[in-house]
Amino acid sequence: YCSRKLSSKVERAPTTVMNADMDAVEAENQVELEEKTRLINQVLELQHTLEDLSARVDAVKEENLKLKSENQVLGQYIENLMSASSVFQTTDTKSKRK
């Protein structure tokens, strides 16, 4: 009876160790899976942020080109007004002395 009890304890010991090892491996795998999931979510969030920023940059570039064009038109308009106004005409001092 005593030897039978001892042998059953010995037989169970490796199984218990093996189960503990498997539990540790499963826990480690779970941690790795959670970390991978977290990293994937972070990458996706960064991709969306990048897409949003890229769209914003494109919109700002478009607005900048529009404003440059408007500034050129306004500059030309002001130039035309100045050339048509006698206030901004150059005066010839020799012709006024005569």
PDB file of N, CA and C in Angstrom:
ATOM      1  N   TYR A   1       0.832  -1.189   0.000  1.00  0.00           N
ATOM      2  CA  TYR A   1       0.000   0.000   0.000  1.00  0.00           C
ATOM      3  C   TYR A   1       0.869   1.242   0.000  1.00  0.00           C
ATOM      4  N   CYS A   2       1.908   1.266   0.783  1.00  0.00           N
ATOM      5  CA  CYS A   2       2.791   2.424   0.891  1.00  0.00           C
ATOM      6  C   CYS A   2       3.511   2.677  -0.427  1.00  0.00           C
ATOM      7  N   SER A   3       4.000   1.663  -1.060  1.00  0.00           N
ATOM      8  CA  SER A   3       4.718   1.847  -2.317  1.00  0.00           C
ATOM      9  C   SER A   3       3.762   2.274  -3.422  1.00  0.00           C
ATOM     10  N   ARG A   4       2.521   1.776  -3.364  1.00  0.00           N
ATOM     11  CA  ARG A   4       1.527   2.180  -4.359  1.00  0.00           C
ATOM     12  C   ARG A   4       1.212   3.671  -4.201  1.00  0.00           C
ATOM     13  N   LYS A   5       1.086   4.150  -2.972  1.00  0.00           N
ATOM     14  CA  LYS A   5       0.798   5.552  -2.691  1.00  0.00           C
ATOM     15  C   LYS A   5       1.964   6.427  -3.169  1.00  0.00           C
ATOM     16  N   LEU A   6       3.172   5.998  -2.925  1.00  0.00           N
ATOM     17  CA  LEU A   6       4.355   6.729  -3.356  1.00  0.00           C
ATOM     18  C   LEU A   6       4.430   6.794  -4.877  1.00  0.00           C
ATOM     19  N   SER A   7       4.164   5.701  -5.528  1.00  0.00           N
ATOM     20  CA  SER A   7       4.264   5.683  -6.980  1.00  0.00           C
ATOM     21  C   SER A   7       3.194   6.568  -7.619  1.00  0.00           C
ATOM     22  N   SER A   8       2.011   6.643  -7.014  1.00  0.00           N
ATOM     23  CA  SER A   8       0.988   7.516  -7.584  1.00  0.00           C
ATOM     24  C   SER A   8       1.359   8.986  -7.402  1.00  0.00           C
ATOM     25  N   LYS A   9       2.018   9.315  -6.290  1.00  0.00           N
ATOM     26  CA  LYS A   9       2.485  10.692  -6.087  1.00  0.00           C
ATOM     27  C   LYS A   9       3.581  11.041  -7.088  1.00  0.00           C
ATOM     28  N   VAL A  10       4.465  10.126  -7.336  1.00  0.00           N
ATOM     29  CA  VAL A  10       5.557  10.336  -8.282  1.00  0.00           C
ATOM     30  C   VAL A  10       4.991  10.495  -9.686  1.00  0.00           C
ATOM     31  N   GLU A  11       3.987   9.713 -10.015  1.00  0.00           N
ATOM     32  CA  GLU A  11       3.391   9.804 -11.351  1.00  0.00           C
ATOM     33  C   GLU A  11       2.663  11.132 -11.535  1.00  0.00           C
ATOM     34  N   ARG A  12       2.057  11.643 -10.481  1.00  0.00           N
ATOM     35  CA  ARG A  12       1.330  12.904 -10.582  1.00  0.00           C
ATOM     36  C   ARG A  12       2.267  14.103 -10.615  1.00  0.00           C
ATOM     37  N   ALA A  13       3.403  14.027 -10.012  1.00  0.00           N
ATOM     38  CA  ALA A  13       4.328  15.157  -9.923  1.00  0.00           C
ATOM     39  C   ALA A  13       4.727  15.685 -11.297  1.00  0.00           C
ATOM     40  N   PRO A  14       5.160  14.854 -12.252  1.00  0.00           N
ATOM     41  CA  PRO A  14       5.525  15.388 -13.573  1.00  0.00           C
ATOM     42  C   PRO A  14       4.336  16.022 -14.279  1.00  0.00           C
ATOM     43  N   THR A  15       3.165  15.464 -14.093  1.00  0.00           N
ATOM     44  CA  THR A  15       1.974  16.021 -14.730  1.00  0.00           C
ATOM     45  C   THR A  15       1.686  17.405 -14.177  1.00  0.00           C
ATOM     46  N   THR A  16       1.817  17.558 -12.874  1.00  0.00           N
ATOM     47  CA  THR A  16       1.583  18.854 -12.241  1.00  0.00           C
ATOM     48  C   THR A  16       2.599  19.878 -12.740  1.00  0.00           C
ATOM     49  N   VAL A  17       3.854  19.493 -12.834  1.00  0.00           N
ATOM     50  CA  VAL A  17       4.902  20.379 -13.338  1.00  0.00           C
ATOM     51  C   VAL A  17       4.617  20.744 -14.787  1.00  0.00           C
ATOM     52  N   MET A  18       4.216  19.741 -15.574  1.00  0.00           N
ATOM     53  CA  MET A  18       3.911  19.983 -16.971  1.00  0.00           C
ATOM     54  C   MET A  18       2.725  20.945 -17.120  1.00  0.00           C
ATOM     55  N   ASN A  19       1.695  20.748 -16.298  1.00  0.00           N
ATOM     56  CA  ASN A  19       0.541  21.649 -16.334  1.00  0.00           C
ATOM     57  C   ASN A  19       0.936  23.062 -15.940  1.00  0.00           C
ATOM     58  N   ALA A  20       1.799  23.182 -14.939  1.00  0.00           N
ATOM     59  CA  ALA A  20       2.260  24.507 -14.507  1.00  0.00           C
ATOM     60  C   ALA A  20       3.047  25.174 -15.628  1.00  0.00           C
ATOM     61  N   ASP A  21       3.893  24.395 -16.318  1.00  0.00           N
ATOM     62  CA  ASP A  21       4.654  24.936 -17.450  1.00  0.00           C
ATOM     63  C   ASP A  21       3.719  25.386 -18.569  1.00  0.00           C
ATOM     64  N   MET A  22       2.712  24.573 -18.831  1.00  0.00           N
ATOM     65  CA  MET A  22       1.752  24.911 -19.890  1.00  0.00           C
ATOM     66  C   MET A  22       0.961  26.163 -19.516  1.00  0.00           C
ATOM     67  N   ASP A  23       0.591  26.283 -18.237  1.00  0.00           N
ATOM     68  CA  ASP A  23      -0.120  27.481 -17.781  1.00  0.00           C
ATOM     69  C   ASP A  23       0.753  28.716 -17.947  1.00  0.00           C
ATOM     70  N   ALA A  24       2.042  28.566 -17.632  1.00  0.00           N
ATOM     71  CA  ALA A  24       2.975  29.691 -17.778  1.00  0.00           C
ATOM     72  C   ALA A  24       3.112  30.080 -19.242  1.00  0.00           C
ATOM     73  N   VAL A  25       3.201  29.086 -20.119  1.00  0.00           N
ATOM     74  CA  VAL A  25       3.313  29.344 -21.561  1.00  0.00           C
ATOM     75  C   VAL A  25       2.038  30.015 -22.068  1.00  0.00           C
ATOM     76  N   GLU A  26       0.887  29.515 -21.624  1.00  0.00           N
ATOM     77  CA  GLU A  26      -0.387  30.120 -22.038  1.00  0.00           C
ATOM     78  C   GLU A  26      -0.494  31.560 -21.558  1.00  0.00           C
ATOM     79  N   ALA A  27      -0.062  31.810 -20.327  1.00  0.00           N
ATOM     80  CA  ALA A  27      -0.104  33.174 -19.793  1.00  0.00           C
ATOM     81  C   ALA A  27       0.824  34.082 -20.594  1.00  0.00           C
ATOM     82  N   GLU A  28       1.995  33.572 -20.928  1.00  0.00           N
ATOM     83  CA  GLU A  28       2.950  34.345 -21.725  1.00  0.00           C
ATOM     84  C   GLU A  28       2.388  34.628 -23.116  1.00  0.00           C
ATOM     85  N   ASN A  29       1.758  33.612 -23.717  1.00  0.00           N
ATOM     86  CA  ASN A  29       1.136  33.790 -25.027  1.00  0.00           C
ATOM     87  C   ASN A  29       0.006  34.821 -24.964  1.00  0.00           C
ATOM     88  N   GLN A  30      -0.754  34.788 -23.898  1.00  0.00           N
ATOM     89  CA  GLN A  30      -1.846  35.752 -23.725  1.00  0.00           C
ATOM     90  C   GLN A  30      -1.294  37.166 -23.618  1.00  0.00           C
ATOM     91  N   VAL A  31      -0.210  37.334 -22.861  1.00  0.00           N
ATOM     92  CA  VAL A  31       0.425  38.658 -22.732  1.00  0.00           C
ATOM     93  C   VAL A  31       0.929  39.127 -24.091  1.00  0.00           C
ATOM     94  N   GLU A  32       1.570  38.231 -24.841  1.00  0.00           N
ATOM     95  CA  GLU A  32       2.070  38.583 -26.176  1.00  0.00           C
ATOM     96  C   GLU A  32       0.922  38.957 -27.102  1.00  0.00           C
ATOM     97  N   LEU A  33      -0.161  38.208 -27.050  1.00  0.00           N
ATOM     98  CA  LEU A  33      -1.323  38.490 -27.889  1.00  0.00           C
ATOM     99  C   LEU A  33      -1.920  39.857 -27.550  1.00  0.00           C
ATOM    100  N   GLU A  34      -2.028  40.141 -26.255  1.00  0.00           N
ATOM    101  CA  GLU A  34      -2.557  41.444 -25.845  1.00  0.00           C
ATOM    102  C   GLU A  34      -1.636  42.579 -26.304  1.00  0.00           C
ATOM    103  N   GLU A  35      -0.330  42.365 -26.202  1.00  0.00           N
ATOM    104  CA  GLU A  35       0.635  43.375 -26.636  1.00  0.00           C
ATOM    105  C   GLU A  35       0.548  43.583 -28.150  1.00  0.00           C
ATOM    106  N   LYS A  36       0.431  42.492 -28.907  1.00  0.00           N
ATOM    107  CA  LYS A  36       0.289  42.602 -30.366  1.00  0.00           C
ATOM    108  C   LYS A  36      -0.993  43.347 -30.726  1.00  0.00           C
ATOM    109  N   THR A  37      -2.068  43.031 -30.030  1.00  0.00           N
ATOM    110  CA  THR A  37      -3.347  43.696 -30.284  1.00  0.00           C
ATOM    111  C   THR A  37      -3.236  45.185 -29.976  1.00  0.00           C
ATOM    112  N   ARG A  38      -2.590  45.517 -28.872  1.00  0.00           N
ATOM    113  CA  ARG A  38      -2.400  46.921 -28.500  1.00  0.00           C
ATOM    114  C   ARG A  38      -1.570  47.646 -29.559  1.00  0.00           C
ATOM    115  N   LEU A  39      -0.496  47.007 -30.017  1.00  0.00           N
ATOM    116  CA  LEU A  39       0.356  47.631 -31.036  1.00  0.00           C
ATOM    117  C   LEU A  39      -0.376  47.799 -32.359  1.00  0.00           C
ATOM    118  N   ILE A  40      -1.164  46.815 -32.750  1.00  0.00           N
ATOM    119  CA  ILE A  40      -1.938  46.921 -33.993  1.00  0.00           C
ATOM    120  C   ILE A  40      -2.928  48.069 -33.903  1.00  0.00           C
ATOM    121  N   ASN A  41      -3.611  48.178 -32.763  1.00  0.00           N
ATOM    122  CA  ASN A  41      -4.556  49.285 -32.575  1.00  0.00           C
ATOM    123  C   ASN A  41      -3.849  50.628 -32.608  1.00  0.00           C
ATOM    124  N   GLN A  42      -2.664  50.681 -32.020  1.00  0.00           N
ATOM    125  CA  GLN A  42      -1.898  51.929 -32.025  1.00  0.00           C
ATOM    126  C   GLN A  42      -1.472  52.286 -33.448  1.00  0.00           C
ATOM    127  N   VAL A  43      -1.034  51.308 -34.217  1.00  0.00           N
ATOM    128  CA  VAL A  43      -0.631  51.546 -35.606  1.00  0.00           C
ATOM    129  C   VAL A  43      -1.826  52.052 -36.424  1.00  0.00           C
ATOM    130  N   LEU A  44      -2.980  51.420 -36.237  1.00  0.00           N
ATOM    131  CA  LEU A  44      -4.180  51.847 -36.967  1.00  0.00           C
ATOM    132  C   LEU A  44      -4.563  53.279 -36.607  1.00  0.00           C
ATOM    133  N   GLU A  45      -4.472  53.594 -35.325  1.00  0.00           N
ATOM    134  CA  GLU A  45      -4.793  54.958 -34.890  1.00  0.00           C
ATOM    135  C   GLU A  45      -3.819  55.962 -35.497  1.00  0.00           C
ATOM    136  N   LEU A  46      -2.544  55.607 -35.529  1.00  0.00           N
ATOM    137  CA  LEU A  46      -1.547  56.498 -36.126  1.00  0.00           C
ATOM    138  C   LEU A  46      -1.772  56.651 -37.635  1.00  0.00           C
ATOM    139  N   GLN A  47      -2.195  55.577 -38.299  1.00  0.00           N
ATOM    140  CA  GLN A  47      -2.493  55.664 -39.729  1.00  0.00           C
ATOM    141  C   GLN A  47      -3.653  56.619 -39.983  1.00  0.00           C
ATOM    142  N   HIS A  48      -4.688  56.535 -39.150  1.00  0.00           N
ATOM    143  CA  HIS A  48      -5.835  57.435 -39.305  1.00  0.00           C
ATOM    144  C   HIS A  48      -5.414  58.881 -39.048  1.00  0.00           C
ATOM    145  N   THR A  49      -4.583  59.087 -38.045  1.00  0.00           N
ATOM    146  CA  THR A  49      -4.085  60.428 -37.746  1.00  0.00           C
ATOM    147  C   THR A  49      -3.279  60.966 -38.922  1.00  0.00           C
ATOM    148  N   LEU A  50      -2.440  60.118 -39.495  1.00  0.00           N
ATOM    149  CA  LEU A  50      -1.632  60.522 -40.649  1.00  0.00           C
ATOM    150  C   LEU A  50      -2.516  60.873 -41.840  1.00  0.00           C
ATOM    151  N   GLU A  51      -3.545  60.070 -42.080  1.00  0.00           N
ATOM    152  CA  GLU A  51      -4.480  60.359 -43.172  1.00  0.00           C
ATOM    153  C   GLU A  51      -5.175  61.699 -42.944  1.00  0.00           C
ATOM    154  N   ASP A  52      -5.596  61.959 -41.723  1.00  0.00           N
ATOM    155  CA  ASP A  52      -6.251  63.226 -41.395  1.00  0.00           C
ATOM    156  C   ASP A  52      -5.299  64.403 -41.601  1.00  0.00           C
ATOM    157  N   LEU A  53      -4.067  64.255 -41.134  1.00  0.00           N
ATOM    158  CA  LEU A  53      -3.079  65.328 -41.302  1.00  0.00           C
ATOM    159  C   LEU A  53      -2.753  65.555 -42.775  1.00  0.00           C
ATOM    160  N   SER A  54      -2.649  64.485 -43.524  1.00  0.00           N
ATOM    161  CA  SER A  54      -2.357  64.598 -44.953  1.00  0.00           C
ATOM    162  C   SER A  54      -3.487  65.329 -45.676  1.00  0.00           C
ATOM    163  N   ALA A  55      -4.724  64.992 -45.335  1.00  0.00           N
ATOM    164  CA  ALA A  55      -5.875  65.678 -45.936  1.00  0.00           C
ATOM    165  C   ALA A  55      -5.864  67.155 -45.560  1.00  0.00           C
ATOM    166  N   ARG A  56      -5.508  67.452 -44.320  1.00  0.00           N
ATOM    167  CA  ARG A  56      -5.453  68.851 -43.862  1.00  0.00           C
ATOM    168  C   ARG A  56      -4.362  69.620 -44.614  1.00  0.00           C
ATOM    169  N   VAL A  57      -3.207  68.990 -44.807  1.00  0.00           N
ATOM    170  CA  VAL A  57      -2.113  69.630 -45.552  1.00  0.00           C
ATOM    171  C   VAL A  57      -2.560  69.921 -46.981  1.00  0.00           C
ATOM    172  N   ASP A  58      -3.249  68.970 -47.616  1.00  0.00           N
ATOM    173  CA  ASP A  58      -3.738  69.178 -48.980  1.00  0.00           C
ATOM    174  C   ASP A  58      -4.722  70.345 -49.023  1.00  0.00           C
ATOM    175  N   ALA A  59      -5.608  70.434 -48.041  1.00  0.00           N
ATOM    176  CA  ALA A  59      -6.589  71.523 -47.993  1.00  0.00           C
ATOM    177  C   ALA A  59      -5.890  72.865 -47.804  1.00  0.00           C
ATOM    178  N   VAL A  60      -4.883  72.911 -46.952  1.00  0.00           N
ATOM    179  CA  VAL A  60      -4.147  74.157 -46.713  1.00  0.00           C
ATOM    180  C   VAL A  60      -3.371  74.570 -47.961  1.00  0.00           C
ATOM    181  N   LYS A  61      -2.772  73.595 -48.664  1.00  0.00           N
ATOM    182  CA  LYS A  61      -2.057  73.909 -49.908  1.00  0.00           C
ATOM    183  C   LYS A  61      -3.016  74.510 -50.932  1.00  0.00           C
ATOM    184  N   GLU A  62      -4.189  73.908 -51.048  1.00  0.00           N
ATOM    185  CA  GLU A  62      -5.189  74.397 -51.994  1.00  0.00           C
ATOM    186  C   GLU A  62      -5.617  75.823 -51.639  1.00  0.00           C
ATOM    187  N   GLU A  63      -5.869  76.055 -50.362  1.00  0.00           N
ATOM    188  CA  GLU A  63      -6.258  77.395 -49.903  1.00  0.00           C
ATOM    189  C   GLU A  63      -5.131  78.396 -50.149  1.00  0.00           C
ATOM    190  N   ASN A  64      -3.891  77.978 -49.930  1.00  0.00           N
ATOM    191  CA  ASN A  64      -2.739  78.839 -50.154  1.00  0.00           C
ATOM    192  C   ASN A  64      -2.638  79.247 -51.623  1.00  0.00           C
ATOM    193  N   LEU A  65      -2.826  78.278 -52.531  1.00  0.00           N
ATOM    194  CA  LEU A  65      -2.777  78.599 -53.959  1.00  0.00           C
ATOM    195  C   LEU A  65      -3.887  79.572 -54.348  1.00  0.00           C
ATOM    196  N   LYS A  66      -5.062  79.363 -53.776  1.00  0.00           N
ATOM    197  CA  LYS A  66      -6.199  80.253 -54.055  1.00  0.00           C
ATOM    198  C   LYS A  66      -5.891  81.676 -53.580  1.00  0.00           C
ATOM    199  N   LEU A  67      -5.346  81.787 -52.379  1.00  0.00           N
ATOM    200  CA  LEU A  67      -5.017  83.111 -51.837  1.00  0.00           C
ATOM    201  C   LEU A  67      -3.901  83.787 -52.632  1.00  0.00           C
ATOM    202  N   LYS A  68      -2.911  83.017 -53.079  1.00  0.00           N
ATOM    203  CA  LYS A  68      -1.842  83.588 -53.911  1.00  0.00           C
ATOM    204  C   LYS A  68      -2.423  84.164 -55.201  1.00  0.00           C
ATOM    205  N   SER A  69      -3.337  83.408 -55.803  1.00  0.00           N
ATOM    206  CA  SER A  69      -3.968  83.863 -57.034  1.00  0.00           C
ATOM    207  C   SER A  69      -4.768  85.151 -56.792  1.00  0.00           C
ATOM    208  N   GLU A  70      -5.521  85.161 -55.700  1.00  0.00           N
ATOM    209  CA  GLU A  70      -6.295  86.371 -55.365  1.00  0.00           C
ATOM    210  C   GLU A  70      -5.371  87.551 -55.104  1.00  0.00           C
ATOM    211  N   ASN A  71      -4.250  87.310 -54.440  1.00  0.00           N
ATOM    212  CA  ASN A  71      -3.288  88.391 -54.180  1.00  0.00           C
ATOM    213  C   ASN A  71      -2.707  88.948 -55.477  1.00  0.00           C
ATOM    214  N   GLN A  72      -2.450  88.077 -56.441  1.00  0.00           N
ATOM    215  CA  GLN A  72      -1.937  88.544 -57.726  1.00  0.00           C
ATOM    216  C   GLN A  72      -2.965  89.429 -58.428  1.00  0.00           C
ATOM    217  N   VAL A  73      -4.227  89.003 -58.397  1.00  0.00           N
ATOM    218  CA  VAL A  73      -5.289  89.792 -59.021  1.00  0.00           C
ATOM    219  C   VAL A  73      -5.406  91.143 -58.329  1.00  0.00           C
ATOM    220  N   LEU A  74      -5.398  91.139 -57.003  1.00  0.00           N
ATOM    221  CA  LEU A  74      -5.495  92.399 -56.252  1.00  0.00           C
ATOM    222  C   LEU A  74      -4.279  93.286 -56.502  1.00  0.00           C
ATOM    223  N   GLY A  75      -3.109  92.696 -56.569  1.00  0.00           N
ATOM    224  CA  GLY A  75      -1.890  93.457 -56.849  1.00  0.00           C
ATOM    225  C   GLY A  75      -1.971  94.124 -58.218  1.00  0.00           C
ATOM    226  N   GLN A  76      -2.438  93.381 -59.203  1.00  0.00           N
ATOM    227  CA  GLN A  76      -2.580  93.946 -60.546  1.00  0.00           C
ATOM    228  C   GLN A  76      -3.623  95.070 -60.557  1.00  0.00           C
ATOM    229  N   TYR A  77      -4.730  94.856 -59.835  1.00  0.00           N
ATOM    230  CA  TYR A  77      -5.790  95.865 -59.746  1.00  0.00           C
ATOM    231  C   TYR A  77      -5.251  97.150 -59.112  1.00  0.00           C
ATOM    232  N   ILE A  78      -4.511  97.008 -58.026  1.00  0.00           N
ATOM    233  CA  ILE A  78      -3.934  98.187 -57.351  1.00  0.00           C
ATOM    234  C   ILE A  78      -2.936  98.881 -58.268  1.00  0.00           C
ATOM    235  N   GLU A  79      -2.147  98.118 -58.974  1.00  0.00           N
ATOM    236  CA  GLU A  79      -1.179  98.684 -59.910  1.00  0.00           C
ATOM    237  C   GLU A  79      -1.895  99.489 -61.003  1.00  0.00           C
ATOM    238  N   ASN A  80      -2.974  98.929 -61.520  1.00  0.00           N
ATOM    239  CA  ASN A  80      -3.755  99.627 -62.549  1.00  0.00           C
ATOM    240  C   ASN A  80      -4.365 100.918 -61.997  1.00  0.00           C
ATOM    241  N   LEU A  81      -4.899 100.860 -60.773  1.00  0.00           N
ATOM    242  CA  LEU A  81      -5.464 102.071 -60.156  1.00  0.00           C
ATOM    243  C   LEU A  81      -4.404 103.143 -59.966  1.00  0.00           C
ATOM    244  N   MET A  82      -3.233 102.737 -59.528  1.00  0.00           N
ATOM    245  CA  MET A  82      -2.156 103.700 -59.293  1.00  0.00           C
ATOM    246  C   MET A  82      -1.691 104.327 -60.601  1.00  0.00           C
ATOM    247  N   SER A  83      -1.608 103.544 -61.650  1.00  0.00           N
ATOM    248  CA  SER A  83      -1.141 104.103 -62.924  1.00  0.00           C
ATOM    249  C   SER A  83      -2.193 105.026 -63.528  1.00  0.00           C
ATOM    250  N   ALA A  84      -3.477 104.798 -63.212  1.00  0.00           N
ATOM    251  CA  ALA A  84      -4.541 105.651 -63.737  1.00  0.00           C
ATOM    252  C   ALA A  84      -4.709 106.924 -62.923  1.00  0.00           C
ATOM    253  N   SER A  85      -4.201 106.981 -61.718  1.00  0.00           N
ATOM    254  CA  SER A  85      -4.377 108.137 -60.839  1.00  0.00           C
ATOM    255  C   SER A  85      -3.236 109.127 -61.032  1.00  0.00           C
ATOM    256  N   SER A  86      -3.610 110.404 -61.063  1.00  0.00           N
ATOM    257  CA  SER A  86      -2.581 111.443 -61.234  1.00  0.00           C
ATOM    258  C   SER A  86      -1.742 111.613 -59.976  1.00  0.00           C
ATOM    259  N   VAL A  87      -2.238 111.190 -58.855  1.00  0.00           N
ATOM    260  CA  VAL A  87      -1.491 111.320 -57.597  1.00  0.00           C
ATOM    261  C   VAL A  87      -0.210 110.508 -57.643  1.00  0.00           C
ATOM    262  N   PHE A  88      -0.245 109.373 -58.320  1.00  0.00           N
ATOM    263  CA  PHE A  88       0.912 108.486 -58.339  1.00  0.00           C
ATOM    264  C   PHE A  88       1.748 108.630 -59.610  1.00  0.00           C
ATOM    265  N   GLN A  89       1.426 109.600 -60.465  1.00  0.00           N
ATOM    266  CA  GLN A  89       2.193 109.805 -61.684  1.00  0.00           C
ATOM    267  C   GLN A  89       3.506 110.487 -61.339  1.00  0.00           C
ATOM    268  N   THR A  90       4.552 110.139 -62.096  1.00  0.00           N
ATOM    269  CA  THR A  90       5.845 110.807 -61.873  1.00  0.00           C
ATOM    270  C   THR A  90       5.751 112.185 -62.516  1.00  0.00           C
ATOM    271  N   THR A  91       6.340 113.142 -61.878  1.00  0.00           N
ATOM    272  CA  THR A  91       6.326 114.513 -62.417  1.00  0.00           C
ATOM    273  C   THR A  91       7.654 114.824 -63.037  1.00  0.00           C
ATOM    274  N   ASP A  92       7.602 115.539 -64.125  1.00  0.00           N
ATOM    275  CA  ASP A  92       8.822 115.963 -64.808  1.00  0.00           C
ATOM    276  C   ASP A  92       9.096 117.393 -64.382  1.00  0.00           C
ATOM    277  N   THR A  93      10.102 117.626 -63.601  1.00  0.00           N
ATOM    278  CA  THR A  93      10.374 118.958 -63.028  1.00  0.00           C
ATOM    279  C   THR A  93      10.822 119.945 -64.110  1.00  0.00           C
ATOM    280  N   LYS A  94      11.460 119.498 -65.169  1.00  0.00           N
ATOM    281  CA  LYS A  94      11.926 120.389 -66.228  1.00  0.00           C
ATOM    282  C   LYS A  94      10.747 120.975 -66.993  1.00  0.00           C
ATOM    283  N   SER A  95       9.731 120.181 -67.271  1.00  0.00           N
ATOM    284  CA  SER A  95       8.611 120.674 -68.047  1.00  0.00           C
ATOM    285  C   SER A  95       7.781 121.659 -67.246  1.00  0.00           C
ATOM    286  N   LYS A  96       7.745 121.579 -65.945  1.00  0.00           N
ATOM    287  CA  LYS A  96       6.971 122.515 -65.123  1.00  0.00           C
ATOM    288  C   LYS A  96       7.678 123.856 -65.019  1.00  0.00           C
ATOM    289  N   ARG A  97       8.990 123.898 -65.137  1.00  0.00           N
ATOM    290  CA  ARG A  97       9.741 125.162 -65.019  1.00  0.00           C
ATOM    291  C   ARG A  97       9.547 126.030 -66.244  1.00  0.00           C
ATOM    292  N   LYS A  98       9.250 125.491 -67.357  1.00  0.00           N
ATOM    293  CA  LYS A  98       9.134 126.258 -68.593  1.00  0.00           C
ATOM    294  C   LYS A  98       7.957 127.106 -68.652  1.00  0.00           C
TER     295      LYS A  98
END
